[in-house]
Every structure is written in structure tokens, then in C-alpha cells.
Amino acid sequence: MPLNSPWRADFPGILALDNQGQTYLDSAATAQKPQAMLDSLLGYYASGAANVHRAQHLPGERATRAFEASRTKVAQWLNAASSEEIVFTHGTSEALNLLAYGLEHRFAAGDEIAISALEHHANLLPWQQLALRRGLKLVVLPLDRDGRIDLAQAATLIGPRTRLLAVSQLSNVLGCWQPVRELIALAQAQGALTVVDGAQGVVHGRHDVQALGCDFYACSSHKLYGPDGVGLLYGHREALAQLRHWQFGGEMVLEADYRHARFRPAPLGFEAGTPAISSVIALGASLTYLAGLDGAAVAGHEAALHAKLLAGLNAREGVRLLGAPQVALASFVVDGVHSADLAHLLSEQGIAVRAGHHCAMPLLKSLGLPGTIRVSLGLYNDGEDLERLFSALDKSLELLR
Ligand code: PMP
């Protein structure tokens, strides 16, 4: 089956990489962008830049309208109840740091924060450092054999001292969906706040924050076919009201004198300074593009590609897949071969995959691995990309063995 992507031609970056002899299989790190996004980015600058939420003049009003229209599109995309529940940050990492600082006052020594064993550093270190600052206990929920958070064990570890649960929706290393709804129910039964790291999950069809029922959901534009420099933080209205302000500066105050200030509520109270205006607007264009696609066709294409990827990797001797990947990516190791060496040989043959610990060092340590190779897919990838990967992999393994 050829597995052509009908959307490939919409992504000039992928076509350019084709011309450079590069097969891009690293979309979980960052995705290529649709032409509509590039047009928006250029269009904003070419028609006259202006700051938002400040000026009375026409260019300023135009920029503010476009900026706020993006907020509305994000709210629709995530199925938030209101655009006031969407805070723009500079990435998932910043959104999670915002929460760890903004919620700090709610913790007392001895309180517990539950995370899982597979978290990306972005959803580990902010909580770890908060725990160190406040004398809290970081509880790490273990995984089952397939790489999913073990619900039976979670039920015994999430208890009355748990004040917050922060878990990934889709693992960036193992590619498996996590039982986030069940975990949220366990945490909410104890009165804990719930945070979902949706950096990977949001890209692959599960982006309904009301269905998830979490208090907060963080993700990044650049993985969602939008520009970099923009993160999205959804917070349920009541959860946002519990946050203390954490960064201070322009446009986040209601009123200030030399001694005191009063701050705006969310979202603007958490967007100090000039935001990434062009990028926020261009993210809106990416979301419009994505909303115009046939979601079932995209999911079907991604599932067929993923099945081909897994079958091709499983068919190769010595290749060992990690966990039980369900969507979008697969991590593997080859017995007796260092993943950095393999990635180097693949790169020499024009295959762009990621090697290393994927910013999840504790997970890799617990698996006893210095690193893995991760292949990740975007909606523009096709069967030929995978054929090129497989033949480069075969050549590399021949050389290394
Ligand atoms: N969480 C997960 C699961 C991720 O994959 C990533 C990006 N690799 C992040 C958080 C951090 O995202 P960003 O670098 O855009 O802040």
C-alpha cells in the first residue's frame, strides 16, 4: 500500500526537506507547518505590525482582534467553555512552570504531588523543584509492562495527602495513551487539583478538555503545526482563580503605584509583557487549517502509517520496541548497538529521527537504557518515508554488526 498523504503538498517545509534529501521523522519534537500558517505569519508583518491590548490606533486594534480571535479558536479546538480559560505562554514548559509557581501557596509541608514514571522533564522538574522549595513529597506512579500508568497502584498511591496530580496524556517516549480520565477521577475523589501535559496528546485527536475533566491542560503550538514560541494553558475558570500571579510587567495590572499593584485576572493577568503576537495569530491559521481537514481521514492515515512503522521495526532482527506504542511514534533500541551511533548513520543517509533520552531521563534510567531511537510521524508523512527509514536502518545495522 503506498500510504500517500493527501496533505503533504500543504507543507512547504516537508517539500523543501524532500529536495534536500531529508526524510523528516521527528514531528514529536516539532512539526512542519502548513502554507496557511506561513501566509499568516508573513501577512501580519507585511501588513504592519502593532502591539496588542494597548493602542487605540487602527493597526493596534487590528492586531488585538486577530490575537483574540486566535484565543477563541484555541478555546474551540480544546473545547474549553470560554476563551477566558485560555492563557498564552511561551510553551508547555512555561505553562507548567506557571502552574508550579502560581499554585505554590496552596501547599503545606508534607503535602503530596503525584506524577508518573514517564513524565517529560517539563512535567517533572517544575513539580520536583516546588516539592524541594516547600517540603512536599513527590509521589511517582509506576507503569505497567506496556508503559501505561498502573491504575491499581495509582489507586493506592493517590490518597488524602495528594494535593495535585500532574500526568502526561500521551508519552513522548513510549507513544501510548495514558488512563488520564481514570487518574483524574482518583485525584478528584481526594480533592486534588489535576494537570494534564497534553504536548503530545493534543496533536493526535484527543483535545477535549471538558471531556477529560481536568483543571489544567498544557500544550505547545509548535507540535500542533503552529509556530514556536507559543504555549497554551487551559484552566477551568475556578482553577484559574486559584492561581497567584507569577510574572509581573506590562498589561497584567489593573492599577499600580510605587508601593502596590492590583493585577488582572486570567487570562491577561498571566500574560505579562508583549506576547508572541505574530505566532499566536499564525497558530490560529494552523488551527483553521486543521479544522478544515477530515479528522477521520487524518486519524486513519496516521493509524495505517503507525501500523506500517511497527510492522517494519518488529520484522527486523535485534530491534526491540519499547512499551506498546499506540499512535504517532515508536521508540526502539537495537541489542549491542548504541542509539547515538545508529542515529548518526541514519542521519548520514538523510533520515531525521531523534536519539537519546527524549527529556525523560528518569524513565530511561528505570529501563536501564542510555537512550533510544524515536521515530515520530506527522500527518504529512507517507509510506515512502518509512520505506526509506527501513532501508537506511538495514544498511546501518549491516555496518554496525
Ligand atoms: N511534555 C511532553 C510530553 C513533550 O513531548 C514536550 C516536548 N518535547 C514537552 C512537554 C515540552 O514542550 P515544550 O518544549 O514545547 O515546552
Short mmCIF file of C-alpha atoms and ligand atoms in Angstrom, two decimals:
data_model
loop_
_atom_site.label_atom_id
_atom_site.label_comp_id
_atom_site.label_asym_id
_atom_site.label_seq_id
_atom_site.Cartn_x
_atom_site.Cartn_y
_atom_site.Cartn_z
CA MET A 1 0.00 0.00 0.00
CA PRO A 2 1.52 3.36 -0.96
CA LEU A 3 0.03 5.27 2.01
CA ASN A 4 0.26 8.62 0.32
CA SER A 5 -0.54 11.67 2.40
CA PRO A 6 -3.06 13.92 0.61
CA TRP A 7 -1.84 16.78 2.83
CA ARG A 8 1.88 16.59 2.08
CA ALA A 9 1.76 19.32 -0.54
CA ASP A 10 0.28 21.73 2.04
CA PHE A 11 3.57 21.69 3.96
CA PRO A 12 6.35 23.57 2.15
CA GLY A 13 8.88 22.56 4.82
CA ILE A 14 8.38 18.87 4.05
CA LEU A 15 8.70 19.53 0.31
CA ALA A 16 11.89 21.53 0.93
CA LEU A 17 13.29 18.70 3.05
CA ASP A 18 12.41 16.27 0.23
CA ASN A 19 14.52 18.39 -2.10
CA GLN A 20 17.35 18.34 0.42
CA GLY A 21 17.17 14.54 0.53
CA GLN A 22 15.91 14.60 4.12
CA THR A 23 13.20 12.29 5.42
CA TYR A 24 11.64 14.01 8.39
CA LEU A 25 10.51 11.58 11.09
CA ASP A 26 10.82 13.81 14.16
CA SER A 27 7.45 15.54 14.38
CA ALA A 28 7.08 14.76 18.08
CA ALA A 29 9.99 17.18 18.61
CA THR A 30 8.47 19.82 16.35
CA ALA A 31 6.12 19.65 13.38
CA GLN A 32 6.40 21.17 9.90
CA LYS A 33 3.96 23.99 9.14
CA PRO A 34 1.14 24.35 6.63
CA GLN A 35 1.33 27.08 3.98
CA ALA A 36 -1.66 28.77 5.61
CA MET A 37 0.43 29.36 8.72
CA LEU A 38 3.34 30.81 6.75
CA ASP A 39 0.94 33.13 4.92
CA SER A 40 -0.48 34.33 8.21
CA LEU A 41 2.93 34.97 9.74
CA LEU A 42 4.16 36.93 6.76
CA GLY A 43 0.82 38.65 6.34
CA TYR A 44 0.90 40.02 9.88
CA TYR A 45 4.31 41.66 9.38
CA ALA A 46 3.73 42.65 5.77
CA SER A 47 0.51 44.48 6.60
CA GLY A 48 2.02 46.41 9.53
CA ALA A 49 2.92 45.10 12.98
CA ALA A 50 1.43 46.58 16.14
CA ASN A 51 1.28 45.72 19.81
CA VAL A 52 -1.86 44.21 21.30
CA HIS A 53 -4.20 45.35 24.09
CA ARG A 54 -2.62 48.79 24.26
CA ALA A 55 -3.12 51.08 21.33
CA GLN A 56 -6.18 52.98 20.22
CA HIS A 57 -4.86 53.15 16.65
CA LEU A 58 -6.12 51.05 13.78
CA PRO A 59 -3.11 48.70 13.39
CA GLY A 60 -3.20 48.04 17.14
CA GLU A 61 -6.90 47.30 17.09
CA ARG A 62 -6.44 45.01 14.10
CA ALA A 63 -3.62 43.08 15.83
CA THR A 64 -5.67 42.78 19.04
CA ARG A 65 -8.68 41.49 17.16
CA ALA A 66 -6.61 38.86 15.33
CA PHE A 67 -4.80 37.90 18.54
CA GLU A 68 -8.05 37.44 20.46
CA ALA A 69 -9.61 35.59 17.52
CA SER A 70 -6.80 33.04 17.94
CA ARG A 71 -7.68 32.69 21.61
CA THR A 72 -11.25 31.91 20.59
CA LYS A 73 -10.05 29.33 18.04
CA VAL A 74 -7.86 27.67 20.67
CA ALA A 75 -10.79 27.56 23.09
CA GLN A 76 -12.91 25.92 20.39
CA TRP A 77 -10.13 23.50 19.48
CA LEU A 78 -9.73 22.41 23.09
CA ASN A 79 -13.48 22.60 23.72
CA ALA A 80 -12.98 24.99 26.63
CA ALA A 81 -16.14 26.62 27.94
CA SER A 82 -14.78 30.12 27.27
CA SER A 83 -11.82 31.84 25.63
CA GLU A 84 -11.11 33.38 29.05
CA GLU A 85 -9.95 29.94 30.11
CA ILE A 86 -7.01 30.09 27.64
CA VAL A 87 -3.70 31.66 28.72
CA PHE A 88 -0.96 32.10 26.13
CA THR A 89 2.51 31.20 27.39
CA HIS A 90 5.73 30.53 25.51
CA GLY A 91 5.41 26.74 25.54
CA THR A 92 4.24 23.72 27.51
CA SER A 93 7.28 24.07 29.75
CA GLU A 94 6.41 27.64 30.66
CA ALA A 95 2.76 26.75 31.21
CA LEU A 96 3.75 24.04 33.71
CA ASN A 97 6.21 26.36 35.44
CA LEU A 98 3.44 28.96 35.66
CA LEU A 99 1.31 26.38 37.49
CA ALA A 100 4.08 25.28 39.83
CA TYR A 101 4.65 28.91 40.89
CA GLY A 102 1.05 30.01 40.68
CA LEU A 103 -0.17 27.19 42.93
CA GLU A 104 2.76 27.19 45.37
CA HIS A 105 0.79 28.95 48.09
CA ARG A 106 -1.74 26.12 48.17
CA PHE A 107 0.74 23.55 49.50
CA ALA A 108 1.90 22.88 53.06
CA ALA A 109 4.90 20.79 54.13
CA GLY A 110 4.09 17.09 53.85
CA ASP A 111 1.51 17.51 51.08
CA GLU A 112 1.92 15.24 48.10
CA ILE A 113 2.12 15.77 44.35
CA ALA A 114 1.55 12.71 42.17
CA ILE A 115 3.28 12.45 38.79
CA SER A 116 4.10 9.36 36.76
CA ALA A 117 7.30 7.50 35.99
CA LEU A 118 7.22 8.53 32.32
CA GLU A 119 6.97 12.30 32.57
CA HIS A 120 8.90 14.61 30.27
CA HIS A 121 11.23 16.85 32.26
CA ALA A 122 8.77 19.68 31.60
CA ASN A 123 6.19 17.90 33.75
CA LEU A 124 8.68 16.62 36.31
CA LEU A 125 11.15 19.36 37.16
CA PRO A 126 8.68 22.20 37.96
CA TRP A 127 6.94 19.88 40.50
CA GLN A 128 10.20 18.43 41.79
CA GLN A 129 11.57 21.92 42.43
CA LEU A 130 8.30 23.04 44.03
CA ALA A 131 8.48 19.97 46.30
CA LEU A 132 12.04 20.92 47.29
CA ARG A 133 11.05 24.53 47.98
CA ARG A 134 8.05 23.64 50.13
CA GLY A 135 8.98 20.31 51.74
CA LEU A 136 6.42 18.34 49.72
CA LYS A 137 6.53 14.70 48.73
CA LEU A 138 6.69 13.86 45.05
CA VAL A 139 4.91 10.54 44.53
CA VAL A 140 5.84 8.72 41.31
CA LEU A 141 3.09 6.50 39.90
CA PRO A 142 4.60 3.33 38.38
CA LEU A 143 3.92 1.92 34.91
CA ASP A 144 2.63 -1.45 33.80
CA ARG A 145 4.52 -3.65 31.32
CA ASP A 146 3.06 -1.83 28.32
CA GLY A 147 4.17 1.58 29.58
CA ARG A 148 0.84 2.76 30.92
CA ILE A 149 0.39 4.23 34.36
CA ASP A 150 -0.76 1.32 36.53
CA LEU A 151 -4.24 2.21 37.75
CA ALA A 152 -4.37 -0.34 40.55
CA GLN A 153 -1.15 1.00 42.04
CA ALA A 154 -2.23 4.59 41.41
CA ALA A 155 -5.37 3.93 43.45
CA THR A 156 -3.24 3.04 46.45
CA LEU A 157 -0.78 5.92 45.99
CA ILE A 158 -3.28 8.74 45.42
CA GLY A 159 -4.64 9.49 48.86
CA PRO A 160 -5.82 12.21 51.23
CA ARG A 161 -2.41 13.95 51.20
CA THR A 162 -2.42 14.22 47.40
CA ARG A 163 -2.99 17.89 46.61
CA LEU A 164 -2.17 17.73 42.90
CA LEU A 165 -1.89 15.17 40.10
CA ALA A 166 0.18 16.04 37.00
CA VAL A 167 0.37 13.45 34.22
CA SER A 168 1.06 13.18 30.52
CA GLN A 169 -1.76 12.29 28.19
CA LEU A 170 0.46 10.58 25.61
CA SER A 171 4.04 9.54 26.33
CA ASN A 172 6.63 11.21 24.12
CA VAL A 173 8.89 8.17 24.52
CA LEU A 174 6.52 5.20 24.56
CA GLY A 175 3.72 6.51 22.35
CA CYS A 176 0.94 5.12 24.49
CA TRP A 177 -2.18 6.85 25.71
CA GLN A 178 -2.39 7.17 29.46
CA PRO A 179 -5.52 6.44 31.51
CA VAL A 180 -5.85 10.13 32.26
CA ARG A 181 -9.60 10.24 32.88
CA GLU A 182 -9.42 7.45 35.43
CA LEU A 183 -6.46 9.11 37.17
CA ILE A 184 -8.29 12.43 37.25
CA ALA A 185 -11.27 10.72 38.88
CA LEU A 186 -8.99 9.18 41.53
CA ALA A 187 -7.36 12.55 42.25
CA GLN A 188 -10.62 14.47 42.31
CA ALA A 189 -12.09 11.99 44.80
CA GLN A 190 -9.32 13.20 47.13
CA GLY A 191 -9.98 16.86 46.38
CA ALA A 192 -6.70 17.25 44.45
CA LEU A 193 -6.12 19.58 41.51
CA THR A 194 -5.39 17.90 38.18
CA VAL A 195 -2.94 18.91 35.46
CA VAL A 196 -2.57 17.19 32.09
CA ASP A 197 0.53 17.57 29.94
CA GLY A 198 -1.09 17.47 26.52
CA ALA A 199 2.03 18.38 24.50
CA GLN A 200 1.85 15.14 22.51
CA GLY A 201 -1.78 14.14 23.02
CA VAL A 202 -3.26 17.35 21.63
CA VAL A 203 -1.77 16.60 18.22
CA HIS A 204 -3.46 13.24 17.81
CA GLY A 205 -7.12 13.79 18.15
CA ARG A 206 -7.78 13.93 21.87
CA HIS A 207 -8.19 17.55 22.74
CA ASP A 208 -11.47 17.92 24.60
CA VAL A 209 -10.62 19.37 27.99
CA GLN A 210 -14.20 19.22 29.23
CA ALA A 211 -14.43 15.51 28.40
CA LEU A 212 -11.14 14.98 30.25
CA GLY A 213 -12.44 16.91 33.23
CA CYS A 214 -9.01 18.23 34.24
CA ASP A 215 -8.39 21.55 35.98
CA PHE A 216 -5.44 22.47 33.75
CA TYR A 217 -4.16 21.32 30.35
CA ALA A 218 -0.88 22.47 28.81
CA CYS A 219 0.41 22.10 25.26
CA SER A 220 2.65 23.75 22.64
CA SER A 221 1.79 25.35 19.32
CA HIS A 222 4.94 24.15 17.56
CA LYS A 223 3.99 20.47 17.82
CA LEU A 224 0.47 21.30 16.63
CA TYR A 225 1.62 22.53 13.20
CA GLY A 226 1.83 26.08 14.52
CA PRO A 227 4.80 28.39 15.10
CA ASP A 228 7.18 28.03 18.01
CA GLY A 229 7.28 30.44 20.92
CA VAL A 230 3.64 29.86 21.92
CA GLY A 231 2.22 27.60 24.58
CA LEU A 232 -1.39 27.08 25.56
CA LEU A 233 -2.59 26.75 29.08
CA TYR A 234 -6.22 25.83 29.58
CA GLY A 235 -7.51 26.33 33.09
CA HIS A 236 -11.02 25.69 34.26
CA ARG A 237 -12.47 29.03 35.39
CA GLU A 238 -12.49 28.05 39.06
CA ALA A 239 -9.00 26.55 38.88
CA LEU A 240 -7.56 29.69 37.23
CA ALA A 241 -8.99 31.74 40.08
CA GLN A 242 -6.74 29.83 42.50
CA LEU A 243 -3.52 30.87 40.75
CA ARG A 244 -1.29 33.58 42.18
CA HIS A 245 0.35 35.87 39.67
CA TRP A 246 3.90 34.86 38.90
CA GLN A 247 5.40 37.14 36.26
CA PHE A 248 4.96 40.86 36.50
CA GLY A 249 5.12 43.62 33.93
CA GLY A 250 3.15 45.42 31.30
CA GLU A 251 -0.52 44.78 30.59
CA MET A 252 -1.15 42.47 33.53
CA VAL A 253 -2.09 45.20 36.04
CA LEU A 254 -5.38 46.82 36.79
CA GLU A 255 -3.75 49.60 38.73
CA ALA A 256 -0.27 50.32 40.16
CA ASP A 257 1.50 52.84 42.39
CA TYR A 258 5.04 52.80 43.78
CA ARG A 259 4.13 50.58 46.71
CA HIS A 260 1.30 48.32 45.50
CA ALA A 261 -0.42 46.94 42.46
CA ARG A 262 -3.61 45.12 41.66
CA PHE A 263 -3.49 42.51 38.95
CA ARG A 264 -5.84 41.41 36.24
CA PRO A 265 -7.48 38.01 36.45
CA ALA A 266 -6.74 35.32 33.85
CA PRO A 267 -6.02 35.26 31.05
CA LEU A 268 -4.33 38.68 30.71
CA GLY A 269 -3.06 38.70 34.31
CA PHE A 270 -0.84 35.76 33.37
CA GLU A 271 0.47 37.24 30.12
CA ALA A 272 2.90 39.89 31.37
CA GLY A 273 4.70 41.83 28.66
CA THR A 274 4.34 41.71 24.91
CA PRO A 275 3.26 38.23 23.83
CA ALA A 276 4.39 36.37 20.69
CA ILE A 277 1.79 38.27 18.65
CA SER A 278 2.58 37.03 15.15
CA SER A 279 2.93 33.45 16.36
CA VAL A 280 -0.34 33.46 18.27
CA ILE A 281 -2.13 34.81 15.21
CA ALA A 282 -0.42 32.26 12.96
CA LEU A 283 -1.37 29.44 15.33
CA GLY A 284 -4.95 30.48 14.64
CA ALA A 285 -4.28 29.90 10.93
CA SER A 286 -2.86 26.43 11.66
CA LEU A 287 -5.93 25.54 13.70
CA THR A 288 -8.23 26.76 10.93
CA TYR A 289 -6.26 24.58 8.52
CA LEU A 290 -6.51 21.54 10.83
CA ALA A 291 -10.21 22.13 11.49
CA GLY A 292 -10.79 22.07 7.72
CA LEU A 293 -9.34 18.56 7.34
CA ASP A 294 -11.36 15.38 7.53
CA GLY A 295 -10.42 14.28 11.06
CA ALA A 296 -11.34 10.65 10.43
CA ALA A 297 -9.18 10.59 7.29
CA VAL A 298 -6.21 12.04 9.19
CA ALA A 299 -6.63 9.54 12.03
CA GLY A 300 -6.96 6.69 9.52
CA HIS A 301 -3.83 7.75 7.66
CA GLU A 302 -1.83 8.11 10.88
CA ALA A 303 -3.04 4.72 12.12
CA ALA A 304 -2.08 2.98 8.85
CA LEU A 305 1.36 4.63 8.87
CA HIS A 306 1.87 3.71 12.51
CA ALA A 307 0.94 0.08 11.83
CA LYS A 308 3.45 0.01 8.97
CA LEU A 309 6.12 1.53 11.20
CA LEU A 310 5.59 -1.05 13.95
CA ALA A 311 5.45 -3.96 11.50
CA GLY A 312 8.66 -2.81 9.80
CA LEU A 313 10.52 -2.40 13.08
CA ASN A 314 9.25 -5.69 14.51
CA ALA A 315 10.32 -7.51 11.37
CA ARG A 316 13.97 -6.54 11.88
CA GLU A 317 16.16 -8.83 13.88
CA GLY A 318 17.58 -7.37 17.07
CA VAL A 319 15.27 -4.35 17.00
CA ARG A 320 13.44 -4.06 20.32
CA LEU A 321 10.44 -1.76 20.64
CA LEU A 322 9.79 -0.04 23.95
CA GLY A 323 6.36 -0.45 25.50
CA ALA A 324 3.28 -0.86 23.37
CA PRO A 325 3.06 2.28 21.21
CA GLN A 326 -0.47 3.12 20.06
CA VAL A 327 -0.10 6.22 17.96
CA ALA A 328 2.26 8.59 16.20
CA LEU A 329 5.62 7.31 17.36
CA ALA A 330 7.79 4.37 18.33
CA SER A 331 10.99 4.14 20.33
CA PHE A 332 13.39 1.30 19.86
CA VAL A 333 16.82 0.01 20.71
CA VAL A 334 18.99 -2.49 18.91
CA ASP A 335 20.79 -5.02 21.05
CA GLY A 336 24.51 -4.34 21.12
CA VAL A 337 24.22 -1.03 19.24
CA HIS A 338 24.43 2.43 20.80
CA SER A 339 21.47 4.54 19.72
CA ALA A 340 23.69 7.59 19.10
CA ASP A 341 25.81 5.58 16.64
CA LEU A 342 22.73 4.32 14.86
CA ALA A 343 21.18 7.79 14.70
CA HIS A 344 24.41 9.11 13.22
CA LEU A 345 24.38 6.51 10.44
CA LEU A 346 20.70 7.15 9.77
CA SER A 347 21.37 10.87 9.62
CA GLU A 348 24.15 10.30 7.08
CA GLN A 349 21.52 8.65 4.89
CA GLY A 350 19.14 11.59 5.27
CA ILE A 351 16.87 10.11 7.93
CA ALA A 352 15.92 12.62 10.60
CA VAL A 353 14.96 10.74 13.76
CA ARG A 354 15.67 11.56 17.36
CA ALA A 355 18.14 9.68 19.55
CA GLY A 356 18.77 9.99 23.27
CA HIS A 357 16.74 10.24 26.44
CA HIS A 358 13.96 12.41 24.95
CA CYS A 359 13.92 14.66 28.05
CA ALA A 360 12.66 11.77 30.13
CA MET A 361 15.91 10.74 31.80
CA PRO A 362 14.37 9.09 34.88
CA LEU A 363 12.23 6.85 32.64
CA LEU A 364 15.22 5.82 30.54
CA LYS A 365 17.26 5.17 33.70
CA SER A 366 14.48 2.98 35.09
CA LEU A 367 14.54 0.99 31.85
CA GLY A 368 18.32 0.68 32.15
CA LEU A 369 18.86 2.41 28.79
CA PRO A 370 21.18 5.31 27.95
CA GLY A 371 18.94 6.25 25.05
CA THR A 372 16.61 5.09 22.31
CA ILE A 373 15.86 5.98 18.72
CA ARG A 374 12.47 7.60 18.36
CA VAL A 375 10.63 7.72 15.05
CA SER A 376 7.65 10.07 15.08
CA LEU A 377 5.06 10.83 12.44
CA GLY A 378 3.12 13.82 11.22
CA LEU A 379 0.05 13.88 9.00
CA TYR A 380 2.28 14.72 6.00
CA ASN A 381 4.41 11.57 6.28
CA ASP A 382 3.81 8.77 3.83
CA GLY A 383 4.67 5.14 3.22
CA GLU A 384 7.77 6.07 1.21
CA ASP A 385 9.22 7.93 4.18
CA LEU A 386 9.01 4.67 6.11
CA GLU A 387 10.48 2.64 3.24
CA ARG A 388 13.47 4.99 3.23
CA LEU A 389 13.79 4.61 7.00
CA PHE A 390 13.72 0.82 6.76
CA SER A 391 16.32 0.58 4.03
CA ALA A 392 18.62 3.04 5.85
CA LEU A 393 18.11 1.05 9.04
CA ASP A 394 19.07 -2.20 7.28
CA LYS A 395 22.22 -0.61 5.83
CA SER A 396 23.20 0.89 9.18
CA LEU A 397 22.72 -2.37 11.04
CA GLU A 398 24.81 -4.21 8.49
CA LEU A 399 27.64 -1.73 9.06
CA LEU A 400 27.35 -1.77 12.85
CA ARG A 401 27.20 -5.52 13.31
N1 PMP B 1 5.71 17.39 27.51
C1 PMP B 1 5.86 16.48 26.54
C2 PMP B 1 5.17 15.15 26.66
C3 PMP B 1 6.66 16.79 25.43
O1 PMP B 1 6.84 15.89 24.46
C4 PMP B 1 7.27 18.07 25.35
C5 PMP B 1 8.12 18.46 24.16
N2 PMP B 1 9.11 17.56 23.81
C6 PMP B 1 7.06 18.98 26.39
C7 PMP B 1 6.27 18.60 27.45
C8 PMP B 1 7.69 20.33 26.40
O2 PMP B 1 7.23 21.12 25.37
P1 PMP B 1 7.98 22.49 25.02
O3 PMP B 1 9.41 22.13 24.76
O4 PMP B 1 7.29 22.97 23.79
O5 PMP B 1 7.82 23.39 26.19
#
